[in-house]
Structures are given as C-alpha cells and as structure tokens.
Amino acid sequence: MTLSKDPRTRRRRMGVAAAAAGLLAALLTAGPAAATPDPGDSPAAQEKISQSDAAETKAALASGEIPGVDEIVHSDNIEHLANIPKDALPGTNSDLAFQGKYAFAGNYDGFRIFDISNPKAPKTVAQVLCPGSQNDISVSGNLLFLSTDSSRSDNSCNSTTQPATEKSSWEGMKVFDISDKANPKYVAAVETACGSHTHTLVPERKNVYVYVSSYSPSATFPDCQPPHDGITVIKVPRSAPEKAAVVSFPVLFPGEGPDGGGNPGSPTNPGVSKTTGCHDITVLPSKDLAAGACMGDGILFSIKDPEQPKVIDQVQDNVNFAFWHSATFNQKANKVVFTDELGGGGAATCNAVIGPNRGADGIYDIVGKGDHRKLVFKSYYKIPRYQADTENCVAHNGSVIPVKGKDIMVQAWYQGGLSVWDFTDSANPKEIAYFERGPLSADTLRGGGSWSAYYYNGYIYSNDMVKGFDVLKLSDRRTDPAKRVHLRELNVQTQPDYFD
C-alpha cells in the first residue's frame, strides 16, 4: 500500500522517555569496544525496550503515524515488484553485486545467485553454503569474491567458529569461479590480518586487485595486532586465481606509537570510534580516486598505483559522526557522500532523540586539483521519517542513480527502508522517493531491514537482512533518464563511469 499521509506528519517525538535519553548517552560515550559496526556471526539479540517507549510505539502504530508491524509503505513513485524470502541460507542477508542478468546476494551463511532477467519474478540459480560473517560480495568476470570477518577453524566452507586468540584460526578472502553460475567452485583463499570485513575490487585486464578493509586489532590476537593502520592489498591473476596473494599493506594513518595516526577516539573524542583500519572503501577507477570510510576518519586517496594507494586528504567530524562506515562518489568526482553508522546498525537512531545530524550522511565537496584536493563539508542528510524505537535504523549502503547532470542516489537505512534522494545542491539534499516496512516488533528491538539498496539497469534491488531479496521500480521524471544506462557488471564499491 501507499502511505496516505505526508511523511512529515510522522515527525513524532518517538522515545523521549528517560530510557531513550539513556540510549543517546550510551551511543555518544561508548568506546570502540561498544561501537562494533554491523551484526556479528549470530543474529542480533532481541532487546526489550522500556514500557513507556513500548506504549509510545504502539500508540504511533495504532494512529498510523508509523507503519504497522511488517506493513509495507512507499511513495507513489515506487512500485514493489517482488520479494524472494530466504531459503537454504537462514543467516543475515548482506551485500549485493550484479553481472549481466544475475544478482549475487551475500548472506552470513554463504551466498545466493538470482536470475533477474525478469525483475518481477527473480529465480534462484544457486545457493552456496559457506559460513563466515559478513560475506561481503563482489564479482569480476568469472570470479566471485567473498569476505570472511569472523574467526574460523580453517578456510574451508565446512569451518566452524574458533576464537581469534587461537593462532590456527583463519579469516580473510575467498575466491570462487562462477563461469557456471549454477555450480560455483571454490578456487582460492587468502588469509588477511584482522580478516576481511569488506573488500573493494580494482579490476585490470590480467589481474584483479582487492582492497581489504578490516579493523579492531588486539594484542591478544596473533593475526590481528595493533596498530593495524592500513589496508591489505591482494593481487588475483584472472588466469590463475589459485595464485592470489597479499602484495602490500599500505599504511594510511602513519603515526608514532602503537595507535598509529588516525582518530584517537574516546576519551579524546567522546562517542567517536578509534581508527584502527577502514570499514569500507569505494574506488572510482576512471578517475584513479578512492574514498575511505575508516572508523573515525574519512579519507580521499589516489590509486594511480593500485598496489600503493596514496592519501590526498583526511577529515574528521568529532561532533556528529560516530563511525565512518561507507563512501559514495558522485559521477563528476567532485563530491563524496560518507555515512555514519551510529550504534553499529543495531540501534534505533532514526528518532527525535538522536536528531537529524547523527547516524546520517555527510556530504563533502571535493575542491582543488591533483594531490592538493580537499574534502569540504557541506551538509547532512537523514531520512525525514521517524522510526519506532523497536527499529534499528541508520545510514547504510547505497548507490548512485545515473542521471547526467544530477546527483541522485538510493540508499538503505535498515528498518528505515530505502530512500532515494537528490544532493545536486550539496547544501540542500532532499528525498524524492522511499520504501519501507513497519517494525518487526512493537515491543522488542529486533535487527532487520535493508542492508543494501542499489540501482542496476532500471531497477532498485534491496537485500533485507530478514525479509529477503526485494525488487522495486522507480518511476519519476527526475530519475527516468537512468533507465537508458545499462551495465554489464556492477560492484557498487567499484563505481563505474556511467557516461564514458
């Protein structure tokens, strides 16, 4: 159904009780150990909220100020075409990648391949069981790449959990041959320091470079020692992927002492994550540029030499950003949208208590030329609909919608659903479309919602952590020109030049 009320009428002061104020204090003062982004190996624990907050939530549900439990609402310019529930892989759904008529969906238990030649009726082509959070996924040619960021007994798909304090434990990158989409074959594994939370491809004709992002080292982890102030670079020969190997570990945050030179976090900067690596990197190969969301820092760097990326500029926001999570360039490469994953994706931060500037996007213009370019902050963007205190909601993964002369993107907000928004005017971003489901529960905070929402060849695809794979159609004169752009492959963190 379509929400009949203007979304601005839902700006109810949800969760203003003392318990909610306590949540805000906890989010802003938590040290790095408490600010663990993204769900872990197991599903997020269900948490009861206070009786007063539950009463307010139920009242808002009853009045229609927020959607009912599992109720679907959306703007008039979005149509929900399909939902494919989970099947053989019961874990948390994670990221998405695309190639031709196929979509590749990560899941903490492995990955699933869909045939999307008919977007109204996607068909499962394969489901591969290979546990290891968070199974961030990318594809390039006949190769599929999968991140493992949980300590495992070995590098096989039959591995079990094992403490990171054990020297024999394994974390890192897995590589599959997908020349036969119905029968992917596991062909290589590369262990990386602190595992692989996410990864980014820098593809070349003969080789694929993989930038591995990971963080949170500990002196008690034999394979994840501090300061861990850089990224791992893997080189994968296309003709012999079994020879994949680490070729460098560029230090992005040089500094004296065991903590390196990134953001020191709390207590120096209360509520800000200490930088001990990067969470996510987006590259724009056509411009030899990359943007890194690195816990307490946002960085811009050159990838002219893919094995030795060079930092151009480094910025911090110690007022409103708790955890720099991901980055998106506009097509002209004169802007970057950084996301703040306040609460690690497991908290209710889309409410009046948190406000419009935390758990939001930060829009930065890129000014200057060459190695003298600088990131200049312009504004924040956050969805304009308050969510229930039982809904985890914060800025998450999104992609550009290719409209020449405009800066428009679609973005996931966990249980806040997805938002299509225009940031052509960097200082005045505005939403132009949305889709969301009501809370999973009226009285318990349960993790769920859209992990990734990406535009690919005329449609929006979303991987809901709990509900499954969604396909949506956006019909709007402002975005319709994008339907003329067709790609052979899309890994959102490897941004294409849509118009070249």
Coordinates of C-alpha atoms in Angstrom, one line a residue:
M1 CA 0.0 0.0 0.0
T2 CA 1.0 3.7 -0.2
L3 CA 1.3 5.8 2.9
S4 CA -1.5 8.3 2.6
K5 CA -0.1 10.9 5.0
D6 CA 2.8 13.3 4.1
P7 CA 5.9 11.7 5.8
R8 CA 6.5 15.0 7.6
T9 CA 3.4 14.2 9.8
R10 CA 5.4 11.3 11.2
R11 CA 7.9 13.6 12.9
R12 CA 6.5 12.4 16.2
R13 CA 8.8 12.7 19.2
M14 CA 9.2 8.9 19.5
G15 CA 11.0 7.6 22.5
V16 CA 11.5 10.7 24.6
A17 CA 11.5 8.9 27.9
A18 CA 14.5 8.7 30.2
A19 CA 15.4 5.3 28.8
A20 CA 15.7 6.8 25.3
A21 CA 17.9 9.6 26.7
G22 CA 20.0 6.9 28.3
L23 CA 20.4 5.3 24.9
L24 CA 21.6 8.6 23.4
A25 CA 24.1 9.0 26.2
A26 CA 25.4 5.4 25.7
L27 CA 25.7 5.9 21.9
L28 CA 27.7 9.1 22.4
T29 CA 30.0 8.0 25.1
A30 CA 30.7 4.4 24.0
G31 CA 34.3 3.5 23.4
P32 CA 35.5 1.5 20.4
A33 CA 34.6 -1.9 22.0
A34 CA 31.0 -0.9 22.3
A35 CA 30.8 0.6 18.8
T36 CA 31.1 -2.7 16.8
P37 CA 29.5 -2.0 13.4
D38 CA 27.3 -4.4 11.6
P39 CA 25.8 -7.5 13.1
G40 CA 28.2 -10.3 14.3
D41 CA 28.2 -14.0 13.5
S42 CA 24.9 -14.6 15.2
P43 CA 21.6 -12.7 14.7
A44 CA 21.3 -9.5 16.7
A45 CA 20.0 -10.2 20.1
Q46 CA 16.4 -9.1 20.7
E47 CA 16.1 -6.3 23.3
K48 CA 13.0 -5.3 25.3
I49 CA 12.5 -1.6 25.3
S50 CA 11.0 0.3 28.3
Q51 CA 7.3 0.1 29.0
S52 CA 6.9 3.8 28.3
D53 CA 8.7 3.6 24.9
A54 CA 6.7 0.5 24.0
A55 CA 3.5 2.3 24.8
E56 CA 4.5 5.3 22.6
T57 CA 5.5 2.9 19.8
K58 CA 2.2 1.1 20.0
A59 CA 0.2 4.3 20.1
A60 CA 2.1 5.6 17.0
L61 CA 1.4 2.3 15.2
A62 CA -2.3 2.4 16.1
S63 CA -2.6 6.0 14.9
G64 CA -0.9 5.3 11.6
E65 CA 2.0 7.7 12.4
I66 CA 4.4 4.9 11.6
P67 CA 3.6 1.7 9.6
G68 CA 2.2 -1.3 11.4
V69 CA 4.3 -4.4 12.1
D70 CA 5.5 -5.7 8.7
E71 CA 3.3 -3.2 6.9
I72 CA 4.7 -2.0 3.6
V73 CA 4.5 1.7 2.8
H74 CA 6.1 3.7 0.0
S75 CA 5.9 6.9 -2.0
D76 CA 3.7 7.0 -5.1
N77 CA 6.6 6.9 -7.5
I78 CA 7.9 3.5 -6.2
E79 CA 6.4 0.1 -7.0
H80 CA 7.3 -3.1 -5.1
L81 CA 7.7 -5.8 -7.8
A82 CA 8.9 -8.8 -5.9
N83 CA 10.2 -10.3 -2.7
I84 CA 12.1 -13.5 -2.5
P85 CA 12.3 -14.8 1.1
K86 CA 15.4 -16.6 2.4
D87 CA 15.6 -20.3 1.6
A88 CA 18.5 -22.6 2.3
L89 CA 20.7 -19.9 3.9
P90 CA 19.0 -18.7 7.1
G91 CA 21.7 -16.2 8.2
T92 CA 21.7 -12.4 7.9
N93 CA 21.5 -11.1 4.3
S94 CA 24.3 -8.7 3.5
D95 CA 25.6 -7.0 0.3
L96 CA 24.8 -7.3 -3.4
A97 CA 26.7 -7.4 -6.7
F98 CA 25.5 -7.7 -10.3
Q99 CA 26.6 -9.1 -13.6
G100 CA 24.5 -9.3 -16.8
K101 CA 21.2 -10.9 -15.9
Y102 CA 22.4 -12.1 -12.4
A103 CA 22.3 -10.7 -8.9
F104 CA 24.6 -12.0 -6.3
A105 CA 23.4 -11.8 -2.7
G106 CA 25.7 -12.2 0.3
N107 CA 24.5 -14.0 3.5
Y108 CA 26.3 -14.8 6.7
D109 CA 25.9 -18.4 5.8
G110 CA 27.2 -18.1 2.2
F111 CA 25.7 -16.5 -1.0
R112 CA 22.8 -16.8 -3.4
I113 CA 22.7 -16.2 -7.1
F114 CA 19.5 -14.9 -8.7
D115 CA 18.5 -14.7 -12.4
I116 CA 16.9 -11.3 -12.7
S117 CA 16.2 -11.3 -16.4
N118 CA 12.6 -10.9 -15.3
P119 CA 12.8 -8.4 -12.4
K120 CA 9.2 -9.2 -11.5
A121 CA 10.0 -12.8 -10.9
P122 CA 13.6 -13.5 -9.9
K123 CA 14.7 -17.1 -9.9
T124 CA 17.3 -18.8 -7.7
V125 CA 20.1 -20.2 -9.7
A126 CA 22.4 -21.4 -6.9
Q127 CA 22.8 -21.2 -3.1
V128 CA 26.2 -21.8 -1.7
L129 CA 26.7 -22.7 2.0
C130 CA 30.0 -21.2 3.2
P131 CA 29.6 -19.6 6.6
G132 CA 31.6 -16.7 7.8
S133 CA 30.4 -13.2 8.5
Q134 CA 29.8 -11.0 6.8
N135 CA 30.3 -12.5 3.4
D136 CA 30.6 -9.1 1.7
I137 CA 30.4 -10.0 -2.0
S138 CA 31.8 -8.8 -5.4
V139 CA 32.2 -10.2 -8.9
S140 CA 34.6 -9.6 -11.8
G141 CA 34.4 -11.7 -14.9
N142 CA 34.4 -15.3 -13.9
L143 CA 35.5 -14.6 -10.3
L144 CA 33.4 -14.0 -7.2
F145 CA 35.0 -12.6 -4.0
L146 CA 33.7 -13.2 -0.5
S147 CA 34.9 -11.6 2.7
T148 CA 35.2 -13.5 6.0
D149 CA 35.4 -11.4 9.1
S150 CA 34.7 -14.0 11.8
S151 CA 37.4 -16.2 13.3
R152 CA 37.0 -19.7 11.7
S153 CA 38.7 -23.1 12.3
D154 CA 40.1 -23.1 8.8
N155 CA 39.5 -21.6 5.3
S156 CA 37.0 -24.2 4.1
C157 CA 33.3 -23.9 3.7
N158 CA 32.9 -26.5 6.4
S159 CA 34.7 -24.4 9.0
T160 CA 33.4 -23.7 12.5
T161 CA 33.8 -20.7 14.8
Q162 CA 37.0 -20.6 16.7
P163 CA 38.5 -17.8 19.0
A164 CA 40.7 -15.2 17.3
T165 CA 43.2 -15.8 20.1
E166 CA 44.0 -19.1 18.5
K167 CA 46.9 -18.9 16.1
S168 CA 45.4 -21.5 13.8
S169 CA 42.2 -19.5 13.3
W170 CA 41.5 -18.2 9.8
E171 CA 39.9 -15.0 8.4
G172 CA 40.3 -13.4 5.1
M173 CA 39.2 -13.5 1.4
K174 CA 37.7 -16.4 -0.5
V175 CA 37.5 -16.7 -4.3
F176 CA 35.0 -18.7 -6.4
D177 CA 34.9 -19.5 -10.1
I178 CA 31.4 -18.6 -11.4
S179 CA 31.8 -19.4 -15.0
D180 CA 29.0 -21.9 -14.4
K181 CA 26.5 -19.8 -12.4
A182 CA 24.6 -22.9 -11.3
N183 CA 27.8 -24.5 -9.9
P184 CA 30.2 -22.0 -8.4
K185 CA 33.6 -23.6 -7.5
Y186 CA 35.8 -22.5 -4.6
V187 CA 39.2 -21.9 -6.0
A188 CA 41.3 -19.8 -3.6
A189 CA 41.6 -18.4 -0.1
V190 CA 43.9 -15.7 1.2
E191 CA 44.3 -15.0 4.9
T192 CA 44.5 -11.3 5.8
A193 CA 45.3 -9.5 9.1
C194 CA 42.2 -8.9 11.1
G195 CA 40.1 -10.7 8.5
S196 CA 38.0 -9.0 5.8
H197 CA 35.0 -7.0 7.0
T198 CA 34.5 -5.6 3.5
H199 CA 36.5 -5.5 0.3
T200 CA 36.7 -3.4 -2.9
L201 CA 37.8 -4.5 -6.3
V202 CA 40.2 -2.6 -8.6
P203 CA 39.9 -4.7 -11.7
E204 CA 42.5 -4.7 -14.5
R205 CA 42.7 -6.8 -17.7
K206 CA 45.0 -9.5 -16.4
N207 CA 44.6 -9.1 -12.6
V208 CA 42.1 -8.1 -10.0
Y209 CA 43.4 -6.1 -7.1
V210 CA 41.4 -6.5 -3.9
Y211 CA 41.5 -3.8 -1.2
V212 CA 40.6 -5.5 2.1
S213 CA 39.1 -3.4 4.9
S214 CA 39.3 -4.7 8.5
Y215 CA 39.8 -3.3 11.9
S216 CA 39.7 -3.7 15.7
P217 CA 43.1 -5.3 16.4
S218 CA 44.1 -6.7 19.8
A219 CA 47.4 -7.7 21.4
T220 CA 45.7 -11.0 22.2
F221 CA 45.0 -11.8 18.5
P222 CA 48.1 -13.4 16.9
D223 CA 46.9 -12.5 13.4
C224 CA 45.4 -9.1 14.2
Q225 CA 48.0 -6.9 16.0
P226 CA 47.7 -3.2 16.7
P227 CA 48.1 -0.6 15.3
H228 CA 46.6 -2.1 12.1
D229 CA 46.5 1.4 10.5
G230 CA 46.2 0.4 6.8
I231 CA 44.6 -1.9 4.3
T232 CA 45.6 -5.2 2.8
V233 CA 46.0 -5.4 -1.0
I234 CA 45.6 -8.8 -2.7
K235 CA 46.5 -9.5 -6.3
V236 CA 44.5 -12.1 -8.1
P237 CA 45.6 -13.3 -11.5
R238 CA 42.5 -13.9 -13.6
S239 CA 44.0 -16.9 -15.4
A240 CA 45.3 -18.5 -12.2
P241 CA 43.2 -17.3 -9.2
E242 CA 44.7 -20.0 -7.1
K243 CA 47.9 -17.8 -7.1
A244 CA 46.1 -15.0 -5.3
A245 CA 48.3 -13.4 -2.7
V246 CA 48.9 -10.4 -0.5
V247 CA 51.2 -7.9 -2.3
S248 CA 51.2 -4.9 0.1
F249 CA 49.8 -3.4 3.3
P250 CA 49.8 0.4 2.7
V251 CA 49.7 2.4 5.9
L252 CA 47.0 5.0 5.6
F253 CA 47.4 6.6 9.0
P254 CA 51.1 6.8 9.8
G255 CA 51.9 8.0 13.3
E256 CA 54.1 7.4 16.3
G257 CA 53.3 4.8 18.9
P258 CA 51.1 1.7 19.0
D259 CA 47.9 3.5 17.9
G260 CA 49.1 5.0 14.6
G261 CA 47.9 8.4 13.3
G262 CA 44.2 8.0 12.9
N263 CA 41.4 9.4 15.1
P264 CA 42.2 8.5 18.8
G265 CA 38.5 8.1 19.6
S266 CA 37.3 8.2 23.2
P267 CA 38.1 9.7 25.6
T268 CA 39.8 12.4 23.5
N269 CA 36.8 12.5 21.2
P270 CA 33.8 11.1 23.2
G271 CA 31.5 8.9 21.2
V272 CA 33.8 8.6 18.2
S273 CA 35.3 5.3 17.2
K274 CA 39.1 5.0 17.4
T275 CA 40.6 4.5 13.9
T276 CA 42.2 1.0 13.7
G277 CA 41.7 0.4 10.0
C278 CA 39.0 1.1 7.5
H279 CA 35.4 -0.2 7.3
D280 CA 34.8 0.4 3.6
I281 CA 36.5 1.8 0.5
T282 CA 34.9 3.0 -2.7
V283 CA 37.1 3.4 -5.8
L284 CA 36.4 5.4 -9.0
P285 CA 38.9 3.7 -11.4
S286 CA 38.2 6.1 -14.3
K287 CA 39.5 9.0 -12.1
D288 CA 42.2 7.0 -10.2
L289 CA 40.4 8.0 -7.0
A290 CA 39.2 6.3 -3.9
A291 CA 37.3 7.3 -0.8
G292 CA 37.8 5.5 2.5
A293 CA 35.3 5.4 5.4
C294 CA 37.7 4.5 8.2
M295 CA 36.0 4.4 11.6
G296 CA 37.0 7.8 13.0
D297 CA 38.2 9.3 9.7
G298 CA 37.2 9.9 6.1
I299 CA 39.9 9.9 3.5
L300 CA 40.4 10.7 -0.1
F301 CA 43.3 8.9 -1.9
S302 CA 44.9 8.3 -5.2
I303 CA 45.0 4.8 -6.7
K304 CA 47.2 5.5 -9.7
D305 CA 49.5 2.8 -8.4
P306 CA 46.9 0.2 -7.2
E307 CA 49.4 -1.6 -5.0
Q308 CA 50.4 1.6 -3.2
P309 CA 47.4 4.0 -2.8
K310 CA 48.3 7.4 -1.5
V311 CA 46.2 9.6 0.9
I312 CA 45.4 13.0 -0.5
D313 CA 43.2 14.4 2.3
Q314 CA 41.9 13.2 5.7
V315 CA 38.9 14.6 7.6
Q316 CA 37.1 14.0 10.9
D317 CA 33.7 15.0 12.3
N318 CA 34.0 14.6 16.1
V319 CA 30.7 16.3 16.7
N320 CA 28.2 14.2 14.7
F321 CA 30.0 11.2 13.2
A322 CA 30.5 8.2 15.5
F323 CA 31.6 5.6 12.9
W324 CA 32.6 6.4 9.3
H325 CA 31.0 3.5 7.5
S326 CA 30.9 3.9 3.7
A327 CA 31.5 6.3 0.9
T328 CA 29.9 7.2 -2.5
F329 CA 31.3 9.5 -5.2
N330 CA 29.0 11.5 -7.5
Q331 CA 29.7 10.9 -11.2
K332 CA 31.8 14.0 -11.7
A333 CA 34.0 13.0 -8.7
N334 CA 33.6 16.4 -7.1
K335 CA 31.6 15.1 -4.2
V336 CA 31.7 12.3 -1.7
V337 CA 28.8 11.1 0.5
F338 CA 30.1 9.5 3.7
T339 CA 27.8 7.5 6.0
D340 CA 27.8 7.4 9.8
E341 CA 26.8 4.1 11.3
L342 CA 25.9 5.4 14.7
G343 CA 25.1 2.4 17.0
G344 CA 26.7 -0.1 14.7
G345 CA 23.5 -0.8 12.8
G346 CA 21.8 -2.4 15.8
A347 CA 20.3 0.7 17.5
A348 CA 17.2 2.8 17.0
T349 CA 18.7 6.1 15.9
C350 CA 16.1 7.5 13.4
N351 CA 14.1 9.3 16.1
A352 CA 13.8 12.8 17.6
V353 CA 16.2 11.9 20.5
I354 CA 19.1 11.4 18.1
G355 CA 18.0 14.1 15.7
P356 CA 18.8 14.8 12.1
N357 CA 22.6 15.1 12.1
R358 CA 23.7 11.8 13.8
G359 CA 23.5 8.4 12.1
A360 CA 23.2 10.4 8.9
D361 CA 25.1 11.1 5.6
G362 CA 27.7 13.7 5.4
I363 CA 28.0 15.4 2.0
Y364 CA 31.5 16.7 1.1
D365 CA 32.6 18.6 -1.9
I366 CA 36.0 17.9 -3.4
V367 CA 37.8 21.1 -4.2
G368 CA 41.2 21.8 -5.8
K369 CA 43.2 19.7 -8.2
G370 CA 45.5 16.7 -8.1
D371 CA 47.2 15.9 -4.9
H372 CA 46.0 19.2 -3.4
R373 CA 42.3 18.3 -3.4
K374 CA 40.4 18.8 -0.2
L375 CA 37.2 17.4 1.3
V376 CA 34.9 20.3 2.3
F377 CA 31.8 19.6 4.4
K378 CA 28.5 20.9 3.0
S379 CA 25.6 19.3 4.9
Y380 CA 23.9 16.2 6.4
Y381 CA 21.1 14.1 5.1
K382 CA 18.9 11.8 7.1
I383 CA 15.5 10.2 6.2
P384 CA 12.7 12.6 7.1
R385 CA 10.5 9.9 8.7
Y386 CA 10.9 8.9 12.4
Q387 CA 11.1 5.2 13.1
A388 CA 9.9 3.3 16.1
D389 CA 12.2 2.7 19.0
T390 CA 12.0 -1.0 18.2
E391 CA 13.6 -0.5 14.7
N392 CA 17.3 -0.5 14.1
C393 CA 17.8 2.4 11.7
V394 CA 20.9 4.3 10.5
A395 CA 22.6 5.3 7.2
H396 CA 23.9 2.3 5.3
N397 CA 24.8 1.1 1.8
G398 CA 23.6 2.9 -1.3
S399 CA 24.5 3.7 -4.9
V400 CA 24.3 6.5 -7.5
I401 CA 21.4 6.6 -9.9
P402 CA 23.0 7.6 -13.2
V403 CA 21.2 10.7 -14.3
K404 CA 23.5 13.1 -16.2
G405 CA 23.8 16.5 -14.6
K406 CA 22.2 15.3 -11.4
D407 CA 23.5 13.8 -8.1
I408 CA 20.9 11.3 -7.0
M409 CA 21.3 8.1 -5.0
V410 CA 19.3 5.3 -3.5
Q411 CA 20.3 4.2 0.0
A412 CA 19.5 1.5 2.6
W413 CA 18.5 2.5 6.1
Y414 CA 18.0 -0.9 7.7
Q415 CA 14.4 -0.8 9.1
G416 CA 14.1 2.7 7.9
G417 CA 13.8 1.1 4.5
L418 CA 15.3 2.8 1.5
S419 CA 15.5 6.4 0.4
V420 CA 16.0 8.0 -3.0
W421 CA 17.5 11.4 -2.5
D422 CA 18.9 14.3 -4.6
F423 CA 22.1 16.0 -3.5
T424 CA 22.8 18.0 -6.6
D425 CA 22.7 21.0 -4.3
S426 CA 25.3 19.8 -1.7
A427 CA 24.0 22.1 0.9
N428 CA 20.3 21.2 0.5
P429 CA 19.7 17.5 -0.1
K430 CA 16.1 16.3 -0.4
E431 CA 14.3 13.0 -0.5
I432 CA 12.3 12.2 -3.7
A433 CA 11.1 8.6 -3.0
Y434 CA 11.0 6.0 -0.3
F435 CA 10.0 2.4 0.6
E436 CA 9.9 0.8 4.0
R437 CA 8.3 -1.9 6.1
G438 CA 6.9 -1.4 9.5
P439 CA 8.8 -2.7 12.6
L440 CA 9.5 -6.4 13.0
S441 CA 8.1 -6.0 16.6
A442 CA 6.1 -3.4 18.5
D443 CA 7.8 -4.1 21.9
T444 CA 11.2 -5.6 21.1
L445 CA 14.2 -4.2 19.3
R446 CA 14.9 -6.8 16.6
G447 CA 17.6 -6.4 13.9
G448 CA 16.5 -6.3 10.3
G449 CA 15.8 -4.1 7.3
S450 CA 17.6 -3.2 4.1
W451 CA 21.3 -3.8 4.3
S452 CA 22.0 -2.7 0.7
A453 CA 19.8 -0.8 -1.8
Y454 CA 21.3 -0.4 -5.3
Y455 CA 20.2 0.8 -8.7
Y456 CA 21.0 -1.6 -11.6
N457 CA 19.8 -1.4 -15.1
G458 CA 16.5 0.3 -14.5
Y459 CA 15.5 -1.3 -11.1
I460 CA 16.3 -1.0 -7.5
Y461 CA 17.4 -4.1 -5.7
S462 CA 17.5 -4.4 -1.9
N463 CA 18.8 -7.2 0.3
D464 CA 16.7 -7.2 3.5
M465 CA 18.5 -8.8 6.4
V466 CA 15.4 -10.7 7.5
K467 CA 12.7 -10.5 4.8
G468 CA 14.9 -11.4 1.8
F469 CA 15.6 -10.0 -1.7
D470 CA 13.4 -7.1 -2.9
V471 CA 12.9 -5.7 -6.4
L472 CA 11.5 -2.2 -6.9
K473 CA 10.7 0.0 -9.8
L474 CA 11.2 3.8 -9.6
S475 CA 9.1 5.9 -12.0
D476 CA 9.9 9.6 -11.8
R477 CA 10.8 12.1 -14.4
R478 CA 13.8 13.1 -12.4
T479 CA 15.3 9.6 -12.5
D480 CA 13.8 8.1 -15.7
P481 CA 16.8 9.1 -17.8
A482 CA 18.8 6.5 -15.8
K483 CA 16.8 3.7 -17.5
R484 CA 18.8 4.3 -20.6
V485 CA 22.1 3.3 -18.9
H486 CA 22.9 -0.4 -18.9
L487 CA 25.9 -2.0 -17.3
R488 CA 27.4 -5.4 -17.9
E489 CA 28.6 -5.6 -14.3
L490 CA 28.2 -3.6 -11.1
N491 CA 30.1 -3.7 -7.8
V492 CA 28.9 -0.6 -6.1
Q493 CA 32.2 -0.1 -4.3
T494 CA 33.9 -0.1 -7.7
Q495 CA 32.0 2.8 -9.2
P496 CA 31.7 2.8 -13.0
D497 CA 31.9 5.8 -15.2
Y498 CA 28.3 5.7 -16.3
F499 CA 28.6 8.1 -19.2
D500 CA 32.0 7.3 -20.8

